[in-house]
XYZ file of C-alpha atoms in Angstrom:
621
model
C 0.000 0.000 0.000
C 2.809 2.448 0.898
C 4.590 1.750 -2.402
C 1.377 2.350 -4.321
C 0.787 5.642 -2.522
C 4.369 6.721 -3.299
C 3.762 5.998 -6.975
C 0.214 7.329 -7.281
C 0.322 10.453 -5.093
C 2.679 13.304 -4.133
C 3.587 11.745 -0.766
C 6.994 10.182 -0.114
C 6.565 9.398 3.599
C 4.986 6.208 4.894
C 3.492 4.780 8.075
C 3.761 1.037 8.561
C 2.392 -1.206 11.337
C 5.763 -2.934 11.685
C 8.416 -0.393 10.621
C 6.712 2.704 11.992
C 7.467 6.010 10.243
C 9.659 6.523 7.164
C 10.261 10.164 6.220
C 11.074 9.348 2.599
C 14.286 11.368 2.130
C 17.892 10.879 3.206
C 18.780 14.552 3.419
C 16.197 15.585 6.040
C 17.945 14.500 9.226
C 15.473 15.947 11.756
C 12.677 13.357 11.720
C 9.633 14.040 13.904
C 6.422 12.297 12.808
C 4.449 14.204 15.440
C 0.908 13.304 16.612
C 0.226 11.394 13.381
C 2.417 8.568 14.657
C 0.312 8.229 17.808
C -3.016 8.163 15.959
C -1.608 5.684 13.430
C -0.478 3.377 16.243
C -3.910 3.686 17.858
C -5.474 2.723 14.533
C -3.161 -0.285 14.240
C -4.051 -1.291 17.798
C -7.762 -0.974 16.975
C -7.277 -3.208 13.916
C -5.514 -5.891 15.970
C -8.174 -5.690 18.681
C -10.968 -5.942 16.106
C -9.409 -9.035 14.536
C -8.860 -10.711 17.904
C -12.327 -9.864 19.231
C -14.144 -11.025 16.097
C -12.140 -14.244 16.182
C -13.218 -14.804 19.789
C -16.937 -14.730 18.908
C -16.791 -16.723 15.677
C -17.890 -20.354 15.782
C -17.090 -22.926 13.086
C -20.278 -24.362 11.528
C -19.954 -26.504 8.427
C -23.616 -25.978 7.508
C -23.244 -22.169 7.256
C -21.847 -20.036 4.412
C -18.056 -19.728 4.716
C -18.246 -22.244 7.567
C -18.411 -19.532 10.268
C -21.145 -17.958 12.366
C -21.237 -15.355 15.135
C -21.833 -16.771 18.570
C -24.083 -14.215 20.298
C -25.835 -16.601 22.662
C -24.289 -15.314 25.892
C -23.865 -11.922 27.505
C -20.104 -12.336 27.317
C -19.997 -13.027 23.571
C -22.444 -10.186 22.865
C -20.194 -7.818 24.856
C -17.137 -9.036 22.954
C -18.963 -8.554 19.638
C -19.888 -5.000 20.656
C -16.262 -4.252 21.461
C -15.237 -5.817 18.144
C -17.679 -3.546 16.316
C -16.319 -0.464 18.095
C -12.735 -1.469 17.311
C -13.699 -2.051 13.661
C -15.295 1.383 13.442
C -12.192 2.942 15.021
C -9.944 1.134 12.544
C -12.136 2.113 9.588
C -12.293 5.719 10.777
C -8.519 5.770 11.011
C -8.373 4.878 7.314
C -11.271 7.052 6.134
C -9.883 10.124 7.885
C -6.249 9.260 7.140
C -5.604 12.458 5.192
C -6.972 14.558 8.065
C -4.883 12.663 10.611
C -1.698 12.956 8.527
C -1.299 9.234 7.803
C -1.278 9.730 4.040
C -2.008 12.381 1.429
C -3.373 12.556 -2.092
C -3.020 15.248 -4.721
C -6.629 16.230 -4.045
C -6.202 16.407 -0.256
C -3.047 18.533 -0.604
C -4.765 20.873 -3.061
C -7.678 21.213 -0.632
C -5.345 21.927 2.285
C -3.383 24.580 0.370
C -6.588 26.065 -0.941
C -5.754 27.915 -4.178
C -4.707 27.159 -7.749
C -3.783 29.152 -10.852
C -3.030 28.078 -14.399
C -0.422 29.451 -16.784
C 0.744 28.619 -20.291
C 2.042 25.210 -19.198
C 2.056 25.312 -15.395
C -0.753 24.474 -13.010
C 0.303 25.994 -9.692
C -1.225 24.936 -6.359
C -0.410 27.323 -3.522
C -1.613 28.505 -0.081
C -4.822 30.528 -0.168
C -3.158 33.072 2.142
C -0.714 34.063 -0.638
C -1.059 37.601 -1.966
C -2.464 37.856 -5.493
C 0.695 39.439 -6.900
C 2.846 36.673 -5.406
C 0.496 34.027 -6.798
C 0.737 35.487 -10.308
C 4.526 35.518 -9.996
C 4.534 31.832 -9.026
C 2.791 31.018 -12.304
C 5.005 33.370 -14.312
C 8.158 31.964 -12.714
C 7.090 28.378 -13.362
C 6.273 29.042 -17.022
C 9.547 30.918 -17.561
C 11.753 28.343 -15.876
C 9.973 25.444 -17.578
C 10.638 27.037 -20.972
C 14.283 27.659 -20.027
C 15.053 24.093 -18.921
C 13.194 22.678 -21.931
C 15.444 24.756 -24.175
C 18.564 23.740 -22.248
C 17.724 20.035 -22.566
C 16.655 20.337 -26.198
C 13.179 18.830 -25.792
C 9.729 20.411 -25.419
C 8.974 18.588 -22.187
C 5.470 17.660 -21.011
C 2.481 19.659 -22.191
C 1.662 20.660 -18.616
C 3.387 20.476 -15.226
C 1.765 20.763 -11.816
C 3.738 22.665 -9.177
C 2.792 22.476 -5.489
C 4.055 25.355 -3.323
C 3.745 24.792 0.421
C 3.644 27.440 3.148
C 6.983 26.410 4.638
C 9.210 23.384 5.230
C 7.085 22.048 8.091
C 3.910 22.310 6.019
C 5.551 20.405 3.165
C 6.781 17.746 5.572
C 3.284 17.331 7.029
C 1.571 17.005 3.666
C 4.039 15.074 1.499
C 7.027 14.087 3.637
C 10.029 16.214 2.610
C 10.831 19.211 4.800
C 14.026 20.880 3.594
C 14.475 18.607 0.566
C 12.850 19.692 -2.685
C 11.202 16.912 -4.663
C 10.047 16.184 -8.217
C 8.105 13.165 -9.465
C 8.724 13.004 -13.227
C 6.202 10.206 -13.766
C 3.481 12.412 -12.251
C 4.815 15.559 -13.954
C 4.750 17.315 -10.569
C 7.183 19.280 -8.387
C 6.920 20.069 -4.667
C 8.528 23.124 -3.075
C 7.935 25.647 -0.322
C 7.421 29.315 -1.140
C 10.767 30.990 -1.773
C 10.373 34.409 -3.360
C 10.764 35.462 -6.977
C 12.552 34.028 -8.828
C 12.387 30.782 -6.884
C 15.957 29.512 -6.334
C 15.232 25.785 -6.841
C 12.159 25.644 -9.081
C 14.171 25.337 -12.305
C 16.159 22.384 -10.936
C 13.017 20.447 -10.025
C 11.327 21.275 -13.334
C 14.418 19.932 -15.107
C 13.759 16.533 -13.492
C 10.251 16.548 -14.956
C 11.436 17.593 -18.426
C 14.180 14.937 -18.311
C 11.441 12.446 -17.520
C 10.265 12.711 -21.128
C 13.364 10.728 -22.142
C 13.832 8.793 -18.882
C 13.368 5.061 -18.314
C 10.784 2.856 -16.710
C 7.672 3.727 -14.739
C 9.523 6.436 -12.768
C 10.951 8.099 -15.936
C 14.453 8.450 -14.527
C 17.997 7.419 -15.430
C 19.112 4.042 -14.149
C 19.822 0.405 -14.777
C 17.371 -2.498 -14.806
C 14.862 -0.509 -16.810
C 15.070 2.464 -14.472
C 14.394 0.498 -11.279
C 18.007 0.947 -10.063
C 18.491 4.749 -10.121
C 21.663 6.514 -11.234
C 21.518 9.469 -8.798
C 24.525 11.226 -10.338
C 22.929 11.315 -13.777
C 19.491 12.213 -12.391
C 20.808 15.171 -10.392
C 23.614 16.124 -12.772
C 21.307 16.769 -15.703
C 19.092 18.982 -13.525
C 22.082 20.962 -12.218
C 23.387 21.459 -15.761
C 19.969 22.473 -17.129
C 19.300 24.986 -14.351
C 22.566 26.178 -12.745
C 22.294 28.017 -9.441
C 23.515 31.570 -8.872
C 26.558 30.748 -6.753
C 29.630 32.924 -7.086
C 31.634 30.135 -8.744
C 30.347 27.996 -11.588
C 30.148 24.228 -11.151
C 33.228 23.858 -13.370
C 35.180 26.291 -11.171
C 34.218 24.361 -8.052
C 35.262 21.189 -9.879
C 38.694 22.601 -10.648
C 39.134 23.669 -7.034
C 38.296 20.129 -5.896
C 40.736 18.696 -8.430
C 43.554 20.912 -7.155
C 42.774 19.865 -3.585
C 42.775 16.174 -4.460
C 39.050 15.898 -3.656
C 37.937 15.006 -7.183
C 36.841 11.344 -7.294
C 36.811 9.120 -10.340
C 33.835 10.393 -12.319
C 32.546 6.882 -12.867
C 31.963 6.730 -9.112
C 29.891 9.922 -9.208
C 27.538 8.296 -11.725
C 26.785 5.295 -9.553
C 25.399 4.732 -6.068
C 28.754 6.092 -4.853
C 27.102 9.490 -5.449
C 25.381 9.056 -2.070
C 28.665 8.497 -0.224
C 29.776 12.141 -0.401
C 28.180 15.324 0.892
C 25.296 16.338 -1.357
C 26.908 19.667 -2.316
C 29.993 17.882 -3.660
C 28.111 15.176 -5.549
C 25.562 17.539 -7.122
C 28.239 20.036 -8.181
C 30.538 17.483 -9.816
C 27.689 15.710 -11.581
C 26.441 19.025 -12.975
C 29.913 20.103 -14.110
C 30.496 16.788 -15.902
C 27.102 16.848 -17.663
C 27.662 20.453 -18.758
C 31.084 19.520 -20.173
C 29.716 16.392 -21.863
C 26.902 18.380 -23.496
C 29.433 20.885 -24.867
C 31.788 18.241 -26.236
C 29.420 15.450 -27.308
C 26.101 17.263 -27.632
C 22.974 17.285 -25.498
C 21.514 14.522 -27.675
C 24.224 12.194 -26.348
C 23.352 13.175 -22.776
C 19.676 12.443 -23.436
C 20.497 9.031 -24.909
C 22.664 8.202 -21.902
C 19.883 9.304 -19.565
C 17.427 7.134 -21.480
C 19.466 3.972 -20.957
C 22.288 4.172 -23.494
C 25.837 3.118 -22.655
C 27.962 6.271 -22.422
C 31.124 4.493 -23.526
C 29.346 3.196 -26.642
C 27.734 6.574 -27.350
C 31.043 8.453 -27.150
C 33.457 5.723 -28.231
C 35.505 6.407 -25.060
C 35.892 4.339 -21.921
C 35.471 5.853 -18.460
C 39.215 6.395 -17.802
C 39.446 8.353 -21.075
C 36.365 10.427 -20.249
C 37.667 11.065 -16.746
C 41.042 12.209 -18.094
C 39.447 14.495 -20.699
C 37.197 16.058 -18.056
C 40.186 16.770 -15.819
C 42.032 18.331 -18.755
C 39.034 20.597 -19.313
C 38.879 21.584 -15.636
C 42.562 22.548 -15.772
C 41.656 25.273 -18.303
C 38.907 26.818 -16.146
C 40.018 30.108 -14.507
C 39.888 30.075 -10.716
C 40.060 32.905 -8.147
C 42.913 32.717 -5.643
C 40.762 32.035 -2.586
C 38.674 29.294 -4.210
C 40.647 26.330 -2.911
C 40.263 27.105 0.785
C 36.535 27.661 0.377
C 36.165 24.483 -1.690
C 37.949 22.494 1.003
C 35.553 23.774 3.649
C 32.515 23.219 1.437
C 33.264 19.799 -0.020
C 35.610 17.966 2.364
C 32.924 17.248 4.950
C 31.470 13.714 4.911
C 28.113 12.706 3.522
C 25.256 11.684 5.780
C 26.571 8.108 6.026
C 29.952 9.380 7.230
C 28.608 11.482 10.109
C 28.155 10.485 13.740
C 24.495 10.081 14.734
C 23.329 12.709 12.200
C 19.623 12.482 13.053
C 20.127 12.868 16.801
C 22.822 15.547 16.445
C 20.783 17.651 14.018
C 17.640 17.323 16.137
C 19.497 18.495 19.251
C 21.129 21.377 17.367
C 17.744 22.427 16.002
C 16.318 22.441 19.533
C 19.303 24.480 20.736
C 18.799 26.986 17.909
C 15.158 27.419 18.930
C 16.211 28.068 22.536
C 18.785 30.612 21.372
C 16.283 32.426 19.150
C 13.722 32.562 21.975
C 16.358 33.927 24.395
C 16.544 30.825 26.610
C 20.289 31.091 26.534
C 21.239 28.751 29.402
C 19.208 25.924 27.892
C 20.702 26.651 24.458
C 24.229 26.383 25.861
C 23.374 23.089 27.560
C 21.960 21.605 24.358
C 24.872 22.765 22.194
C 27.250 21.104 24.649
C 25.180 17.931 24.469
C 25.594 17.998 20.683
C 29.365 18.393 21.024
C 29.512 15.509 23.488
C 28.083 13.296 20.736
C 30.008 14.832 17.819
C 32.988 17.000 18.759
C 33.473 17.988 15.111
C 30.059 19.641 14.812
C 31.530 23.046 14.012
C 28.146 24.757 13.717
C 27.454 23.970 17.373
C 30.989 24.948 18.389
C 30.496 28.366 16.872
C 26.925 28.820 18.122
C 27.683 27.998 21.759
C 30.681 30.337 21.719
C 28.568 33.169 20.260
C 25.819 32.694 22.859
C 28.445 32.671 25.606
C 30.135 35.811 24.261
C 26.911 37.795 24.014
C 24.745 36.408 26.810
C 26.832 34.278 29.170
C 30.468 34.012 30.169
C 31.823 36.675 27.801
C 35.486 35.885 28.413
C 34.998 32.156 27.837
C 32.949 32.774 24.696
C 35.570 35.119 23.265
C 38.351 32.650 24.048
C 36.466 29.849 22.279
C 35.845 32.015 19.209
C 39.502 33.053 19.070
C 40.547 29.409 19.347
C 38.306 28.538 16.384
C 39.819 31.300 14.232
C 43.326 29.919 14.832
C 42.695 26.177 14.534
C 43.720 24.396 11.332
C 41.258 21.631 12.237
C 38.327 24.020 11.827
C 37.140 24.478 8.201
C 37.760 27.873 6.659
C 34.084 28.856 6.586
C 33.692 28.261 10.330
C 36.932 30.071 11.138
C 35.574 33.059 9.242
C 32.198 32.838 10.979
C 33.960 32.860 14.333
C 35.953 35.923 13.240
C 32.734 37.634 12.147
C 31.131 36.829 15.505
C 34.073 38.520 17.244
C 33.657 41.540 14.969
C 29.925 41.658 15.757
C 30.723 41.620 19.470
C 33.220 44.456 18.970
C 30.596 46.488 17.100
C 27.946 45.987 19.788
C 30.475 46.832 22.519
C 31.473 50.042 20.728
C 34.927 48.889 19.555
C 34.207 50.147 16.047
C 37.761 50.378 14.711
C 38.541 46.786 15.683
C 35.212 45.617 14.255
C 35.822 47.411 10.948
C 39.288 45.873 10.535
C 37.928 42.398 11.129
C 35.017 42.860 8.722
C 37.255 44.287 6.008
C 39.769 41.466 6.319
C 37.024 38.864 5.992
C 35.367 40.593 3.030
C 38.671 40.907 1.175
C 39.248 37.149 1.132
C 35.651 35.925 0.811
C 34.217 34.285 -2.300
C 30.692 34.313 -0.898
C 29.166 37.288 -2.708
C 26.208 37.631 -0.339
C 28.231 37.098 2.820
C 31.017 39.461 1.740
C 28.494 42.153 0.841
C 27.019 41.930 4.339
C 30.515 42.203 5.823
C 31.179 45.330 3.765
C 27.956 46.960 4.961
C 28.857 46.144 8.573
C 32.337 47.608 8.073
C 30.796 50.758 6.594
C 28.510 51.055 9.612
C 31.447 50.656 11.966
C 33.345 53.472 10.240
C 30.480 55.904 9.529
C 28.462 57.366 12.377
C 25.427 58.208 10.214
C 25.065 54.592 9.064
C 25.747 52.982 12.436
C 22.198 52.851 13.934
C 20.744 51.406 10.713
C 23.415 48.734 10.347
C 23.152 47.770 14.009
C 19.353 47.438 13.885
C 19.243 45.698 10.506
C 22.146 43.248 10.839
C 23.333 42.987 14.451
C 20.884 43.873 17.199
C 22.087 44.827 20.657
C 23.094 43.135 23.914
C 19.550 41.864 24.537
C 17.914 41.379 21.145
C 18.904 40.300 17.673
C 18.383 42.179 14.388
C 14.919 43.623 13.782
C 13.695 44.416 10.264
C 11.090 46.927 11.465
C 13.549 48.895 13.583
C 16.073 48.625 10.758
C 13.562 50.148 8.340
C 12.875 53.043 10.714
C 16.589 53.739 11.099
C 17.207 53.487 7.344
C 14.459 56.006 6.654
C 15.900 58.379 9.243
C 19.430 58.032 7.828
C 18.308 58.654 4.249
C 16.136 61.616 5.257
C 18.914 63.376 7.176
C 21.637 62.843 4.573
C 20.533 61.085 1.351
C 22.882 58.177 0.767
C 23.244 55.802 -2.169
C 23.997 52.968 0.264
C 20.897 53.704 2.359
C 18.844 53.790 -0.845
C 20.267 50.445 -1.913
C 19.391 48.850 1.441
C 15.865 50.274 1.297
C 15.301 49.211 -2.313
C 16.705 45.729 -1.817
C 14.514 45.078 1.216
C 11.422 46.366 -0.596
C 12.040 44.013 -3.522
C 12.810 41.127 -1.179
C 9.375 41.595 0.384
C 7.516 41.785 -2.907
C 7.141 45.574 -3.221
C 8.617 45.567 -6.714
C 7.269 48.910 -7.966
C 8.482 50.815 -4.900
C 11.799 48.982 -4.823
C 12.395 49.636 -8.522
C 11.845 53.378 -8.062
C 14.300 53.520 -5.170
C 16.945 51.494 -7.026
C 16.536 53.652 -10.139
C 17.615 56.579 -7.980
C 20.559 54.561 -6.678
C 21.489 53.515 -10.225
C 21.862 57.170 -11.198
C 24.428 57.456 -8.384
C 26.024 54.056 -8.910
C 29.545 55.457 -8.607
C 28.706 56.716 -5.100
C 28.167 53.188 -3.808
C 31.235 52.297 -1.735
C 31.663 48.663 -2.856
C 31.687 46.828 -6.203
C 29.654 43.958 -4.763
C 26.832 46.347 -3.859
C 26.916 47.824 -7.362
C 26.512 44.312 -8.766
C 23.666 43.514 -6.410
C 21.926 46.788 -7.289
C 21.796 45.696 -10.937
C 20.721 42.162 -10.048
C 17.901 43.362 -7.797
C 16.791 45.867 -10.438
C 16.664 43.008 -12.948
C 14.524 40.954 -10.541
C 12.088 43.853 -10.182
C 12.012 44.347 -13.958
C 11.245 40.653 -14.484
C 8.470 40.767 -11.900
C 6.979 43.868 -13.552
C 7.497 42.642 -17.163
C 9.522 45.798 -17.801
C 11.484 45.131 -21.004
C 13.003 48.612 -21.026
C 14.607 48.194 -17.608
C 15.759 44.667 -18.492
C 17.475 46.027 -21.589
C 19.213 48.724 -19.557
C 20.485 46.235 -16.992
C 21.758 43.896 -19.702
C 23.458 46.781 -21.498
C 25.162 47.863 -18.263
C 26.398 44.329 -17.568
C 27.705 43.924 -21.121
C 29.347 47.374 -21.186
C 33.009 48.224 -20.422
C 31.831 49.575 -17.039
C 30.369 46.193 -16.064
C 30.509 46.025 -12.235
C 30.796 42.225 -12.486
C 34.208 42.627 -14.116
C 36.820 40.938 -11.954
C 34.255 38.852 -10.058
C 34.211 35.052 -10.201
C 31.535 34.952 -12.908
C 28.831 32.646 -11.570
C 26.536 35.432 -10.356
C 26.945 37.431 -13.590
C 25.994 34.426 -15.726
C 22.985 33.707 -13.508
C 21.769 37.306 -13.813
C 22.011 37.221 -17.612
C 20.192 33.864 -17.703
C 17.401 35.330 -15.598
C 17.091 38.348 -17.914
C 16.959 36.097 -20.982
C 14.412 33.823 -19.304
C 11.920 36.554 -18.459
C 12.441 38.811 -21.496
C 10.183 36.904 -23.883
C 6.928 38.369 -22.516
C 8.223 41.662 -21.114
C 6.759 44.913 -22.438
C 8.732 48.033 -23.315
C 7.984 51.024 -21.092
C 8.716 54.712 -21.580
């Protein structure tokens, strides 16, 4: 029954009388079935009781149909039969109301729960009824645009229609179909399942690529794999989606691949396109698979990739064995330009083990999640206790190491917290990303304590060596706030908070408005415009950023200039403003391109987005 529901409905989770609860995905490590597990067990108990009670009042009679008859001659047997009837009704009710109790879901029950649906050129979008009308229209627009883009990338038209389910949040998605933080596609159902994520949605294109690839996939699940598609090839399944819809990271997949090769982290590519894909961290496996598929499509053609996906033998299709393909791919990676700092970031990002290489990942992640909740609700002593419990089980859980030190520094033993953060920044055993986070936490503490010069130096040092475009931009804004009195209250409220409370978007907005009113600033305008667009106020955000664009040279950092153009392009896409899209593209392709000198991944992603949404945009005066 569970297998049939997996095949015939959106759900991937399962309840079983013997096994219990199966969440359906490897990558969600915090597994909490909630009250549904209790009601399911009660239903199972009712079923067992009903069977036992009916058996106790049945009497074998050869002269009766089926050879059985109810024995209701005594008060005892009539009482047992009554209990059997009640248990049967309880068991039946458990099944009939299974969707309400969370035991299983259907496409219809999920659509009813979410409550709203819109239809586009090729996308049928199911979404929460509480979604604003403008956001709902953008969901449909985004789906149609990204579906057309991945169809073009893969060289096939794809299915006539695709159904996209957008859930309120990760917990809502987990409750209704089983995957919390893992995005899911079911190519054989021509459906994708995601939580709301703004416009443009960062993962929608990837999941749609799975559905489009299903048109040339194998077997009943329409995927790549052996044995008629019943033994999946996860590297090929995910690699083709990554290649068809690259993300907007600062480095391209090929650049990350070269960094891994230089660090000695690049496995034999034949291993990536086997079940060995699951042995490494997901970020590493997905990235390498995508880089290889992109290279293969360039050298052998996308038609070859499609044939391989559909069951062809790659060595026969290319006339090259795996060692030859592996060697040619490495030769290609050696030609890919790479920023100086890429290797250290790649080591931190890709050297960590996959889920099967971690210690007690489900328990550790559940405890860390509980500690994070305590921290965010200002129960700091309990948070510290839980973080330490995590570290007792896995001493190499660097996220908990950093979090407990930060809580100590700001809300507990300040000296001990600072010492722990300093120790992290100096330890070669701590990955680069966590060393930098510890350094940033020390800078934040300096800022809050009023040690602005020290804070600025730390922020600037981190930003100078960071490849994380978003993170480095935040560091630059913090450094600016530390050095400029007029910006300080806004930066503190928006990004840091104070000794008692964390950042507050409302207070940050008030301070930004005050700063910009007293002394109009291009940076204040950028922060206002970006936050307006991030919250769906595209018209207002576009107007503010147009004013900033006219003063682009006044912005203090190149990264903020780049983000100004990217955010203006997002607003133009949302508003179908072809004129603004053309201006942004012209700026990016001009000699004064602010992306010049950057790694390249974000620039390419911005141009792809402009191309994707330009087909139905309208010119404006």
